[in-house]
DNA sequence: GTTCATCTACTACATTTGTAGTATAGTTAA
DNA sequence: TTAACTATACTACAAATGTAGTAGATGAAC
């Protein structure tokens, strides 16, 4: 279990990259993020070391290069982050979040159909 | 428009308290937060001053006391925070968020009925 | 053997966030 | 007049976050 409950913005980007590639290196993450969020190589390195300290990543040296992989599952992290966000912004109420989203988002027909299907699946599960 | 796009955890608590009471003082916010998130009086004061600097609050001195009120609407802030959260955790996709919530939350019959009603309202709007 | 590229380990600083104290002033009660 | 209380304005420090440099080691190419 990570020491710190929530990830910062740039930590998210790094973790998403590592979840995507499985096991990776500083160089690979640096290159993957370069098009959209360019930082120095050593900045990426610092972030990844700190994520090891925070127990989000583990590190293994193979030859001269460190390889990093996630110690936490993406779905578990998403669950935790979503829970924190809803607790903070909507007093923990997922109903309030849903109502807010329906109020403020331009859901089109396709979106609504997709959500209907999710409801149907959930109702089947609940039977 | 605020200088900083997102609020920290404790800033949220302060803003929520101010949205609730309209115009308020440091003492009132301090007392309101005391039961659940107790901090020193001067900590609350510092936070409120910083929120003035960040243009989330405005401050007016009446007599010897400073009164604070929100410069941003709660709904606008919720919209912005939600958008940032979804962009970060779900690549900007509200559909992915919805799917994730249905996967991971124990929605019961009542929840599902409520969401159905929201969909029906939205469909009426879209016609 | 030299040069260049790559990488690690370590270091450093600025800014933001979290937390809370102190000096001073004003008001009220005794 | 004094004491107690409240509030402001200012100050201060620790920790976290954001950012990125440098020294040295290793390997490949020449």
PDB file of C-alpha atoms (C1' of nucleotides) in Angstrom:
ATOM      1  CA  UNK A   1       0.000   0.000   0.000  1.00  0.00           C
ATOM      2  CA  UNK A   2       1.403   3.353  -0.971  1.00  0.00           C
ATOM      3  CA  UNK A   3       2.428   5.735   1.750  1.00  0.00           C
ATOM      4  CA  UNK A   4       0.661   8.638   0.092  1.00  0.00           C
ATOM      5  CA  UNK A   5      -2.942   8.319  -0.880  1.00  0.00           C
ATOM      6  CA  UNK A   6      -3.148  10.462  -3.973  1.00  0.00           C
ATOM      7  CA  UNK A   7      -0.907  11.079  -6.928  1.00  0.00           C
ATOM      8  CA  UNK A   8      -0.016  14.496  -8.237  1.00  0.00           C
ATOM      9  CA  UNK A   9      -0.736  15.499 -11.793  1.00  0.00           C
ATOM     10  CA  UNK A  10       2.624  14.592 -13.219  1.00  0.00           C
ATOM     11  CA  UNK A  11       2.928  11.463 -11.112  1.00  0.00           C
ATOM     12  CA  UNK A  12      -0.296  10.337 -12.798  1.00  0.00           C
ATOM     13  CA  UNK A  13       1.235  10.769 -16.206  1.00  0.00           C
ATOM     14  CA  UNK A  14       4.217   8.679 -15.212  1.00  0.00           C
ATOM     15  CA  UNK A  15       2.132   5.945 -13.645  1.00  0.00           C
ATOM     16  CA  UNK A  16      -0.169   5.785 -16.676  1.00  0.00           C
ATOM     17  CA  UNK A  17       2.836   5.340 -18.875  1.00  0.00           C
ATOM     18  CA  UNK A  18       4.166   2.530 -16.706  1.00  0.00           C
ATOM     19  CA  UNK A  19       0.809   0.779 -16.485  1.00  0.00           C
ATOM     20  CA  UNK A  20       0.711   0.886 -20.247  1.00  0.00           C
ATOM     21  CA  UNK A  21       4.162  -0.567 -20.837  1.00  0.00           C
ATOM     22  CA  UNK A  22       4.432  -2.957 -17.900  1.00  0.00           C
ATOM     23  CA  UNK A  23       8.103  -2.750 -17.093  1.00  0.00           C
ATOM     24  CA  UNK A  24      10.059   0.195 -18.343  1.00  0.00           C
ATOM     25  CA  UNK A  25      13.025   2.505 -17.948  1.00  0.00           C
ATOM     26  CA  UNK A  26      13.493   6.195 -17.287  1.00  0.00           C
ATOM     27  CA  UNK A  27      14.548   6.666 -20.902  1.00  0.00           C
ATOM     28  CA  UNK A  28      11.414   5.004 -22.224  1.00  0.00           C
ATOM     29  CA  UNK A  29       9.078   7.046 -20.027  1.00  0.00           C
ATOM     30  CA  UNK A  30      10.973  10.205 -20.942  1.00  0.00           C
ATOM     31  CA  UNK A  31      10.532   9.475 -24.632  1.00  0.00           C
ATOM     32  CA  UNK A  32       6.895   8.489 -24.266  1.00  0.00           C
ATOM     33  CA  UNK A  33       5.990  11.732 -22.483  1.00  0.00           C
ATOM     34  CA  UNK A  34       8.108  13.997 -24.675  1.00  0.00           C
ATOM     35  CA  UNK A  35       5.476  14.852 -27.315  1.00  0.00           C
ATOM     36  CA  UNK A  36       2.866  16.135 -24.871  1.00  0.00           C
ATOM     37  CA  UNK A  37       4.630  16.867 -21.584  1.00  0.00           C
ATOM     38  CA  UNK A  38       8.266  17.474 -22.159  1.00  0.00           C
ATOM     39  CA  UNK A  39      10.543  17.503 -19.143  1.00  0.00           C
ATOM     40  CA  UNK A  40      14.260  17.001 -18.603  1.00  0.00           C
ATOM     41  CA  UNK A  41      15.485  13.416 -18.389  1.00  0.00           C
ATOM     42  CA  UNK A  42      16.568  14.014 -14.804  1.00  0.00           C
ATOM     43  CA  UNK A  43      13.131  15.341 -13.869  1.00  0.00           C
ATOM     44  CA  UNK A  44      11.531  12.059 -14.975  1.00  0.00           C
ATOM     45  CA  UNK A  45      14.218  10.190 -13.077  1.00  0.00           C
ATOM     46  CA  UNK A  46      13.551  12.109  -9.886  1.00  0.00           C
ATOM     47  CA  UNK A  47       9.813  11.495 -10.162  1.00  0.00           C
ATOM     48  CA  UNK A  48      10.321   7.774 -10.686  1.00  0.00           C
ATOM     49  CA  UNK A  49      12.683   7.512  -7.723  1.00  0.00           C
ATOM     50  CA  UNK A  50      10.167   9.292  -5.539  1.00  0.00           C
ATOM     51  CA  UNK A  51       7.429   6.927  -6.704  1.00  0.00           C
ATOM     52  CA  UNK A  52       9.661   4.040  -5.619  1.00  0.00           C
ATOM     53  CA  UNK A  53      10.001   5.689  -2.202  1.00  0.00           C
ATOM     54  CA  UNK A  54       6.234   6.123  -2.073  1.00  0.00           C
ATOM     55  CA  UNK A  55       5.848   2.423  -2.889  1.00  0.00           C
ATOM     56  CA  UNK A  56       3.976   2.990  -6.110  1.00  0.00           C
ATOM     57  CA  UNK A  57       6.880   1.535  -8.127  1.00  0.00           C
ATOM     58  CA  UNK A  58       9.483  -1.122  -7.651  1.00  0.00           C
ATOM     59  CA  UNK A  59      12.940  -0.963  -9.171  1.00  0.00           C
ATOM     60  CA  UNK A  60      15.289  -3.684 -10.395  1.00  0.00           C
ATOM     61  CA  UNK A  61      18.729  -3.153 -11.884  1.00  0.00           C
ATOM     62  CA  UNK A  62      19.489  -5.342 -14.880  1.00  0.00           C
ATOM     63  CA  UNK A  63      22.996  -4.781 -16.134  1.00  0.00           C
ATOM     64  CA  UNK A  64      23.558  -1.061 -15.828  1.00  0.00           C
ATOM     65  CA  UNK A  65      19.944   0.017 -16.257  1.00  0.00           C
ATOM     66  CA  UNK A  66      17.138   0.288 -13.721  1.00  0.00           C
ATOM     67  CA  UNK A  67      13.813  -1.202 -14.708  1.00  0.00           C
ATOM     68  CA  UNK A  68      10.638   0.036 -13.026  1.00  0.00           C
ATOM     69  CA  UNK A  69       7.266  -1.604 -12.665  1.00  0.00           C
ATOM     70  CA  UNK A  70       4.090  -0.727 -10.842  1.00  0.00           C
ATOM     71  CA  UNK A  71       3.437  -2.102  -7.390  1.00  0.00           C
ATOM     72  CA  UNK A  72      -0.156  -0.976  -7.531  1.00  0.00           C
ATOM     73  CA  UNK A  73      -2.867  -1.871  -9.989  1.00  0.00           C
ATOM     74  CA  UNK A  74      -4.298   0.833 -12.144  1.00  0.00           C
ATOM     75  CA  UNK A  75      -7.848  -0.105 -11.210  1.00  0.00           C
ATOM     76  CA  UNK A  76      -7.081   0.035  -7.500  1.00  0.00           C
ATOM     77  CA  UNK A  77      -5.484   3.441  -7.893  1.00  0.00           C
ATOM     78  CA  UNK A  78      -8.384   4.713  -9.994  1.00  0.00           C
ATOM     79  CA  UNK A  79     -10.806   3.452  -7.384  1.00  0.00           C
ATOM     80  CA  UNK A  80      -8.957   5.212  -4.598  1.00  0.00           C
ATOM     81  CA  UNK A  81      -8.517   8.467  -6.524  1.00  0.00           C
ATOM     82  CA  UNK A  82     -12.162   8.473  -7.593  1.00  0.00           C
ATOM     83  CA  UNK A  83     -13.286   7.870  -4.064  1.00  0.00           C
ATOM     84  CA  UNK A  84     -11.148  10.752  -2.805  1.00  0.00           C
ATOM     85  CA  UNK A  85     -12.381  13.056  -5.499  1.00  0.00           C
ATOM     86  CA  UNK A  86     -16.039  12.278  -4.861  1.00  0.00           C
ATOM     87  CA  UNK A  87     -15.558  12.566  -1.112  1.00  0.00           C
ATOM     88  CA  UNK A  88     -13.985  15.971  -1.498  1.00  0.00           C
ATOM     89  CA  UNK A  89     -16.072  17.528  -4.255  1.00  0.00           C
ATOM     90  CA  UNK A  90     -19.444  15.799  -3.712  1.00  0.00           C
ATOM     91  CA  UNK A  91     -19.377  14.925  -0.035  1.00  0.00           C
ATOM     92  CA  UNK A  92     -18.857  11.302  -0.885  1.00  0.00           C
ATOM     93  CA  UNK A  93     -22.086  11.038  -2.846  1.00  0.00           C
ATOM     94  CA  UNK A  94     -21.869   9.308  -6.192  1.00  0.00           C
ATOM     95  CA  UNK A  95     -25.491  10.271  -6.822  1.00  0.00           C
ATOM     96  CA  UNK A  96     -24.540  13.925  -6.562  1.00  0.00           C
ATOM     97  CA  UNK A  97     -21.699  13.339  -8.982  1.00  0.00           C
ATOM     98  CA  UNK A  98     -24.037  11.643 -11.432  1.00  0.00           C
ATOM     99  CA  UNK A  99     -26.586  14.446 -11.161  1.00  0.00           C
ATOM    100  CA  UNK A 100     -23.863  17.013 -11.606  1.00  0.00           C
ATOM    101  CA  UNK A 101     -22.501  15.281 -14.690  1.00  0.00           C
ATOM    102  CA  UNK A 102     -25.956  15.065 -16.254  1.00  0.00           C
ATOM    103  CA  UNK A 103     -26.473  18.747 -15.480  1.00  0.00           C
ATOM    104  CA  UNK A 104     -23.227  20.010 -16.855  1.00  0.00           C
ATOM    105  CA  UNK A 105     -22.024  17.628 -19.545  1.00  0.00           C
ATOM    106  CA  UNK A 106     -23.297  17.559 -23.087  1.00  0.00           C
ATOM    107  CA  UNK A 107     -24.102  13.901 -23.183  1.00  0.00           C
ATOM    108  CA  UNK A 108     -25.316  12.942 -26.613  1.00  0.00           C
ATOM    109  CA  UNK A 109     -27.519  10.057 -27.679  1.00  0.00           C
ATOM    110  CA  UNK A 110     -24.570   7.693 -27.925  1.00  0.00           C
ATOM    111  CA  UNK A 111     -23.420   8.486 -24.399  1.00  0.00           C
ATOM    112  CA  UNK A 112     -26.898   7.942 -23.002  1.00  0.00           C
ATOM    113  CA  UNK A 113     -27.267   4.614 -24.803  1.00  0.00           C
ATOM    114  CA  UNK A 114     -23.941   3.472 -23.404  1.00  0.00           C
ATOM    115  CA  UNK A 115     -24.981   4.354 -19.877  1.00  0.00           C
ATOM    116  CA  UNK A 116     -28.310   2.581 -20.342  1.00  0.00           C
ATOM    117  CA  UNK A 117     -26.453  -0.584 -21.287  1.00  0.00           C
ATOM    118  CA  UNK A 118     -24.293  -0.248 -18.172  1.00  0.00           C
ATOM    119  CA  UNK A 119     -27.430   0.043 -16.062  1.00  0.00           C
ATOM    120  CA  UNK A 120     -28.925  -3.035 -17.647  1.00  0.00           C
ATOM    121  CA  UNK A 121     -25.799  -5.034 -16.967  1.00  0.00           C
ATOM    122  CA  UNK A 122     -25.762  -3.850 -13.385  1.00  0.00           C
ATOM    123  CA  UNK A 123     -29.400  -4.747 -12.902  1.00  0.00           C
ATOM    124  CA  UNK A 124     -28.671  -8.238 -14.183  1.00  0.00           C
ATOM    125  CA  UNK A 125     -25.835  -8.513 -11.683  1.00  0.00           C
ATOM    126  CA  UNK A 126     -28.046  -7.321  -8.848  1.00  0.00           C
ATOM    127  CA  UNK A 127     -30.676  -9.964  -9.517  1.00  0.00           C
TER     128      UNK A 127
ATOM    129  CA  UNK B   1     -10.733  33.713 -12.818  1.00  0.00           C
ATOM    130  CA  UNK B   2      -8.571  32.120 -10.192  1.00  0.00           C
ATOM    131  CA  UNK B   3      -4.839  32.067 -10.748  1.00  0.00           C
ATOM    132  CA  UNK B   4      -4.599  28.427  -9.792  1.00  0.00           C
ATOM    133  CA  UNK B   5      -6.840  25.898 -11.415  1.00  0.00           C
ATOM    134  CA  UNK B   6      -7.382  23.372  -8.682  1.00  0.00           C
ATOM    135  CA  UNK B   7      -7.939  23.575  -4.973  1.00  0.00           C
ATOM    136  CA  UNK B   8      -6.096  21.526  -2.417  1.00  0.00           C
ATOM    137  CA  UNK B   9      -7.921  19.306  -0.006  1.00  0.00           C
ATOM    138  CA  UNK B  10      -8.165  21.749   2.833  1.00  0.00           C
ATOM    139  CA  UNK B  11      -8.848  24.684   0.538  1.00  0.00           C
ATOM    140  CA  UNK B  12     -11.900  22.733  -0.619  1.00  0.00           C
ATOM    141  CA  UNK B  13     -13.171  22.437   2.908  1.00  0.00           C
ATOM    142  CA  UNK B  14     -12.828  26.156   3.424  1.00  0.00           C
ATOM    143  CA  UNK B  15     -14.494  27.031   0.135  1.00  0.00           C
ATOM    144  CA  UNK B  16     -17.372  24.641   0.808  1.00  0.00           C
ATOM    145  CA  UNK B  17     -17.926  26.301   4.133  1.00  0.00           C
ATOM    146  CA  UNK B  18     -17.951  29.739   2.536  1.00  0.00           C
ATOM    147  CA  UNK B  19     -20.285  28.679  -0.264  1.00  0.00           C
ATOM    148  CA  UNK B  20     -22.608  27.397   2.391  1.00  0.00           C
ATOM    149  CA  UNK B  21     -22.641  30.530   4.510  1.00  0.00           C
ATOM    150  CA  UNK B  22     -22.288  33.195   1.833  1.00  0.00           C
ATOM    151  CA  UNK B  23     -20.265  35.797   3.625  1.00  0.00           C
ATOM    152  CA  UNK B  24     -18.319  34.805   6.659  1.00  0.00           C
ATOM    153  CA  UNK B  25     -15.364  35.413   8.951  1.00  0.00           C
ATOM    154  CA  UNK B  26     -12.275  33.487   9.920  1.00  0.00           C
ATOM    155  CA  UNK B  27     -13.819  32.792  13.327  1.00  0.00           C
ATOM    156  CA  UNK B  28     -16.976  31.353  11.807  1.00  0.00           C
ATOM    157  CA  UNK B  29     -15.089  29.087   9.405  1.00  0.00           C
ATOM    158  CA  UNK B  30     -12.801  27.999  12.206  1.00  0.00           C
ATOM    159  CA  UNK B  31     -15.778  27.046  14.367  1.00  0.00           C
ATOM    160  CA  UNK B  32     -17.610  25.338  11.523  1.00  0.00           C
ATOM    161  CA  UNK B  33     -14.641  23.109  10.703  1.00  0.00           C
ATOM    162  CA  UNK B  34     -13.682  22.379  14.284  1.00  0.00           C
ATOM    163  CA  UNK B  35     -15.755  19.209  14.799  1.00  0.00           C
ATOM    164  CA  UNK B  36     -14.342  17.324  11.811  1.00  0.00           C
ATOM    165  CA  UNK B  37     -11.101  19.015  10.781  1.00  0.00           C
ATOM    166  CA  UNK B  38      -9.667  20.911  13.661  1.00  0.00           C
ATOM    167  CA  UNK B  39      -6.879  23.368  12.928  1.00  0.00           C
ATOM    168  CA  UNK B  40      -5.473  26.397  14.706  1.00  0.00           C
ATOM    169  CA  UNK B  41      -7.307  29.690  14.200  1.00  0.00           C
ATOM    170  CA  UNK B  42      -4.237  31.133  12.497  1.00  0.00           C
ATOM    171  CA  UNK B  43      -4.065  28.207  10.093  1.00  0.00           C
ATOM    172  CA  UNK B  44      -7.596  28.954   8.873  1.00  0.00           C
ATOM    173  CA  UNK B  45      -6.655  32.614   8.620  1.00  0.00           C
ATOM    174  CA  UNK B  46      -3.602  31.864   6.497  1.00  0.00           C
ATOM    175  CA  UNK B  47      -5.608  29.648   4.175  1.00  0.00           C
ATOM    176  CA  UNK B  48      -8.283  32.310   3.705  1.00  0.00           C
ATOM    177  CA  UNK B  49      -5.696  34.982   2.982  1.00  0.00           C
ATOM    178  CA  UNK B  50      -4.062  32.761   0.403  1.00  0.00           C
ATOM    179  CA  UNK B  51      -7.446  32.115  -1.204  1.00  0.00           C
ATOM    180  CA  UNK B  52      -7.878  35.873  -1.488  1.00  0.00           C
ATOM    181  CA  UNK B  53      -4.476  36.056  -3.200  1.00  0.00           C
ATOM    182  CA  UNK B  54      -5.530  33.249  -5.535  1.00  0.00           C
ATOM    183  CA  UNK B  55      -8.706  35.180  -6.342  1.00  0.00           C
ATOM    184  CA  UNK B  56     -11.057  32.554  -5.035  1.00  0.00           C
ATOM    185  CA  UNK B  57     -12.223  34.878  -2.237  1.00  0.00           C
ATOM    186  CA  UNK B  58     -12.712  38.564  -1.759  1.00  0.00           C
ATOM    187  CA  UNK B  59     -12.247  40.335   1.547  1.00  0.00           C
ATOM    188  CA  UNK B  60     -13.978  43.363   3.029  1.00  0.00           C
ATOM    189  CA  UNK B  61     -13.256  44.909   6.402  1.00  0.00           C
ATOM    190  CA  UNK B  62     -16.304  45.992   8.357  1.00  0.00           C
ATOM    191  CA  UNK B  63     -15.362  47.636  11.590  1.00  0.00           C
ATOM    192  CA  UNK B  64     -12.438  45.627  12.877  1.00  0.00           C
ATOM    193  CA  UNK B  65     -13.362  42.328  11.281  1.00  0.00           C
ATOM    194  CA  UNK B  66     -12.655  40.974   7.811  1.00  0.00           C
ATOM    195  CA  UNK B  67     -15.551  39.399   5.962  1.00  0.00           C
ATOM    196  CA  UNK B  68     -14.870  36.940   3.175  1.00  0.00           C
ATOM    197  CA  UNK B  69     -17.035  35.839   0.293  1.00  0.00           C
ATOM    198  CA  UNK B  70     -16.504  33.634  -2.728  1.00  0.00           C
ATOM    199  CA  UNK B  71     -15.514  35.144  -6.034  1.00  0.00           C
ATOM    200  CA  UNK B  72     -16.224  31.899  -7.840  1.00  0.00           C
ATOM    201  CA  UNK B  73     -19.408  29.898  -8.025  1.00  0.00           C
ATOM    202  CA  UNK B  74     -19.479  26.465  -6.529  1.00  0.00           C
ATOM    203  CA  UNK B  75     -20.873  24.960  -9.715  1.00  0.00           C
ATOM    204  CA  UNK B  76     -18.167  26.529 -11.851  1.00  0.00           C
ATOM    205  CA  UNK B  77     -15.491  25.227  -9.538  1.00  0.00           C
ATOM    206  CA  UNK B  78     -17.038  21.759  -9.432  1.00  0.00           C
ATOM    207  CA  UNK B  79     -17.197  21.740 -13.214  1.00  0.00           C
ATOM    208  CA  UNK B  80     -13.553  22.697 -13.497  1.00  0.00           C
ATOM    209  CA  UNK B  81     -12.367  20.251 -10.838  1.00  0.00           C
ATOM    210  CA  UNK B  82     -14.401  17.432 -12.346  1.00  0.00           C
ATOM    211  CA  UNK B  83     -13.047  18.143 -15.771  1.00  0.00           C
ATOM    212  CA  UNK B  84      -9.483  18.092 -14.462  1.00  0.00           C
ATOM    213  CA  UNK B  85     -10.066  14.894 -12.570  1.00  0.00           C
ATOM    214  CA  UNK B  86     -11.582  13.109 -15.563  1.00  0.00           C
ATOM    215  CA  UNK B  87      -8.870  14.416 -17.859  1.00  0.00           C
ATOM    216  CA  UNK B  88      -6.197  13.108 -15.537  1.00  0.00           C
ATOM    217  CA  UNK B  89      -7.636   9.793 -14.414  1.00  0.00           C
ATOM    218  CA  UNK B  90      -9.747   8.801 -17.427  1.00  0.00           C
ATOM    219  CA  UNK B  91      -8.024  10.561 -20.311  1.00  0.00           C
ATOM    220  CA  UNK B  92     -10.828  13.052 -20.498  1.00  0.00           C
ATOM    221  CA  UNK B  93     -13.457  10.425 -21.188  1.00  0.00           C
ATOM    222  CA  UNK B  94     -16.650  10.681 -19.180  1.00  0.00           C
ATOM    223  CA  UNK B  95     -17.759   7.389 -20.686  1.00  0.00           C
ATOM    224  CA  UNK B  96     -14.750   5.682 -19.175  1.00  0.00           C
ATOM    225  CA  UNK B  97     -15.574   7.257 -15.845  1.00  0.00           C
ATOM    226  CA  UNK B  98     -19.157   6.017 -16.076  1.00  0.00           C
ATOM    227  CA  UNK B  99     -18.029   2.512 -17.008  1.00  0.00           C
ATOM    228  CA  UNK B 100     -15.536   2.534 -14.174  1.00  0.00           C
ATOM    229  CA  UNK B 101     -18.133   3.633 -11.652  1.00  0.00           C
ATOM    230  CA  UNK B 102     -20.538   0.940 -12.748  1.00  0.00           C
ATOM    231  CA  UNK B 103     -17.752  -1.613 -12.496  1.00  0.00           C
ATOM    232  CA  UNK B 104     -16.518  -0.659  -9.086  1.00  0.00           C
ATOM    233  CA  UNK B 105     -19.368   0.916  -7.142  1.00  0.00           C
ATOM    234  CA  UNK B 106     -22.073  -1.019  -5.401  1.00  0.00           C
ATOM    235  CA  UNK B 107     -24.942   0.804  -6.996  1.00  0.00           C
ATOM    236  CA  UNK B 108     -28.192  -0.475  -5.603  1.00  0.00           C
ATOM    237  CA  UNK B 109     -31.655  -0.425  -7.107  1.00  0.00           C
ATOM    238  CA  UNK B 110     -32.330   3.071  -5.859  1.00  0.00           C
ATOM    239  CA  UNK B 111     -29.146   4.441  -7.398  1.00  0.00           C
ATOM    240  CA  UNK B 112     -29.933   2.852 -10.737  1.00  0.00           C
ATOM    241  CA  UNK B 113     -33.485   4.221 -10.732  1.00  0.00           C
ATOM    242  CA  UNK B 114     -32.153   7.695 -10.007  1.00  0.00           C
ATOM    243  CA  UNK B 115     -29.720   7.506 -12.891  1.00  0.00           C
ATOM    244  CA  UNK B 116     -32.468   6.232 -15.200  1.00  0.00           C
ATOM    245  CA  UNK B 117     -34.527   9.293 -14.344  1.00  0.00           C
ATOM    246  CA  UNK B 118     -31.539  11.532 -15.111  1.00  0.00           C
ATOM    247  CA  UNK B 119     -31.192   9.867 -18.501  1.00  0.00           C
ATOM    248  CA  UNK B 120     -34.871  10.347 -19.273  1.00  0.00           C
ATOM    249  CA  UNK B 121     -34.634  14.032 -18.401  1.00  0.00           C
ATOM    250  CA  UNK B 122     -31.583  14.394 -20.561  1.00  0.00           C
ATOM    251  CA  UNK B 123     -33.236  12.627 -23.481  1.00  0.00           C
ATOM    252  CA  UNK B 124     -36.188  15.014 -23.209  1.00  0.00           C
ATOM    253  CA  UNK B 125     -33.730  17.945 -23.303  1.00  0.00           C
ATOM    254  CA  UNK B 126     -31.974  16.541 -26.341  1.00  0.00           C
ATOM    255  CA  UNK B 127     -35.176  16.236 -28.326  1.00  0.00           C
TER     256      UNK B 127
ATOM    257  C1'  DG C   1      43.497   4.523 -26.007  1.00  0.00           C
ATOM    258  C1'  DT C   2      40.120   8.052 -26.933  1.00  0.00           C
ATOM    259  C1'  DT C   3      35.676   9.884 -27.687  1.00  0.00           C
ATOM    260  C1'  DC C   4      30.906   9.853 -27.306  1.00  0.00           C
ATOM    261  C1'  DA C   5      26.524   8.366 -25.614  1.00  0.00           C
ATOM    262  C1'  DT C   6      23.890   6.609 -21.916  1.00  0.00           C
ATOM    263  C1'  DC C   7      22.701   5.984 -17.285  1.00  0.00           C
ATOM    264  C1'  DT C   8      22.899   6.169 -12.234  1.00  0.00           C
ATOM    265  C1'  DA C   9      23.403   8.358  -7.984  1.00  0.00           C
ATOM    266  C1'  DC C  10      23.334  12.318  -5.858  1.00  0.00           C
ATOM    267  C1'  DT C  11      22.515  17.049  -5.242  1.00  0.00           C
ATOM    268  C1'  DA C  12      20.213  21.546  -5.285  1.00  0.00           C
ATOM    269  C1'  DC C  13      16.911  25.115  -5.464  1.00  0.00           C
ATOM    270  C1'  DA C  14      12.232  27.397  -6.179  1.00  0.00           C
ATOM    271  C1'  DT C  15       7.546  27.199  -5.260  1.00  0.00           C
ATOM    272  C1'  DT C  16       3.574  25.471  -3.081  1.00  0.00           C
ATOM    273  C1'  DT C  17       1.218  23.574   0.708  1.00  0.00           C
ATOM    274  C1'  DG C  18       0.523  22.651   5.605  1.00  0.00           C
ATOM    275  C1'  DT C  19       0.699  24.482  10.003  1.00  0.00           C
ATOM    276  C1'  DA C  20       0.729  27.781  13.527  1.00  0.00           C
ATOM    277  C1'  DG C  21       3.055  31.381  16.413  1.00  0.00           C
ATOM    278  C1'  DT C  22       3.584  36.531  18.028  1.00  0.00           C
ATOM    279  C1'  DA C  23       2.967  41.589  18.386  1.00  0.00           C
ATOM    280  C1'  DT C  24      -0.304  44.909  18.354  1.00  0.00           C
ATOM    281  C1'  DA C  25      -4.834  47.081  18.404  1.00  0.00           C
ATOM    282  C1'  DG C  26      -9.578  47.456  19.726  1.00  0.00           C
ATOM    283  C1'  DT C  27     -13.527  46.337  22.608  1.00  0.00           C
ATOM    284  C1'  DT C  28     -15.819  44.933  26.697  1.00  0.00           C
ATOM    285  C1'  DA C  29     -16.294  43.915  31.469  1.00  0.00           C
ATOM    286  C1'  DA C  30     -14.893  44.525  36.058  1.00  0.00           C
TER     287       DA C  30
ATOM    288  C1'  DT D   1      -7.590  51.798  34.861  1.00  0.00           C
ATOM    289  C1'  DT D   2      -6.810  47.090  34.164  1.00  0.00           C
ATOM    290  C1'  DA D   3      -7.658  42.491  32.555  1.00  0.00           C
ATOM    291  C1'  DA D   4      -9.507  39.465  29.297  1.00  0.00           C
ATOM    292  C1'  DC D   5     -10.948  38.423  24.871  1.00  0.00           C
ATOM    293  C1'  DT D   6     -10.959  38.796  19.846  1.00  0.00           C
ATOM    294  C1'  DA D   7      -8.994  39.832  15.560  1.00  0.00           C
ATOM    295  C1'  DT D   8      -5.556  41.413  12.224  1.00  0.00           C
ATOM    296  C1'  DA D   9      -1.197  41.621  10.095  1.00  0.00           C
ATOM    297  C1'  DC D  10       2.816  39.632   9.726  1.00  0.00           C
ATOM    298  C1'  DT D  11       6.079  36.111  10.228  1.00  0.00           C
ATOM    299  C1'  DA D  12       8.244  31.540  10.179  1.00  0.00           C
ATOM    300  C1'  DC D  13       9.321  26.854   9.333  1.00  0.00           C
ATOM    301  C1'  DA D  14       8.694  21.931   7.627  1.00  0.00           C
ATOM    302  C1'  DA D  15       7.307  19.018   4.074  1.00  0.00           C
ATOM    303  C1'  DA D  16       5.871  18.191  -0.491  1.00  0.00           C
ATOM    304  C1'  DT D  17       6.160  19.134  -5.255  1.00  0.00           C
ATOM    305  C1'  DG D  18       8.320  20.781  -9.510  1.00  0.00           C
ATOM    306  C1'  DT D  19      12.390  21.036 -12.005  1.00  0.00           C
ATOM    307  C1'  DA D  20      16.854  19.946 -13.505  1.00  0.00           C
ATOM    308  C1'  DG D  21      21.990  20.004 -13.027  1.00  0.00           C
ATOM    309  C1'  DT D  22      26.694  17.404 -12.322  1.00  0.00           C
ATOM    310  C1'  DA D  23      30.196  13.704 -11.408  1.00  0.00           C
ATOM    311  C1'  DG D  24      31.412   9.387 -12.415  1.00  0.00           C
ATOM    312  C1'  DA D  25      30.868   4.684 -14.423  1.00  0.00           C
ATOM    313  C1'  DT D  26      30.134   1.780 -18.343  1.00  0.00           C
ATOM    314  C1'  DG D  27      30.007   0.339 -23.059  1.00  0.00           C
ATOM    315  C1'  DA D  28      30.335   1.017 -28.031  1.00  0.00           C
ATOM    316  C1'  DA D  29      32.582   2.861 -31.919  1.00  0.00           C
ATOM    317  C1'  DC D  30      36.630   4.305 -34.033  1.00  0.00           C
TER     318       DC D  30
END
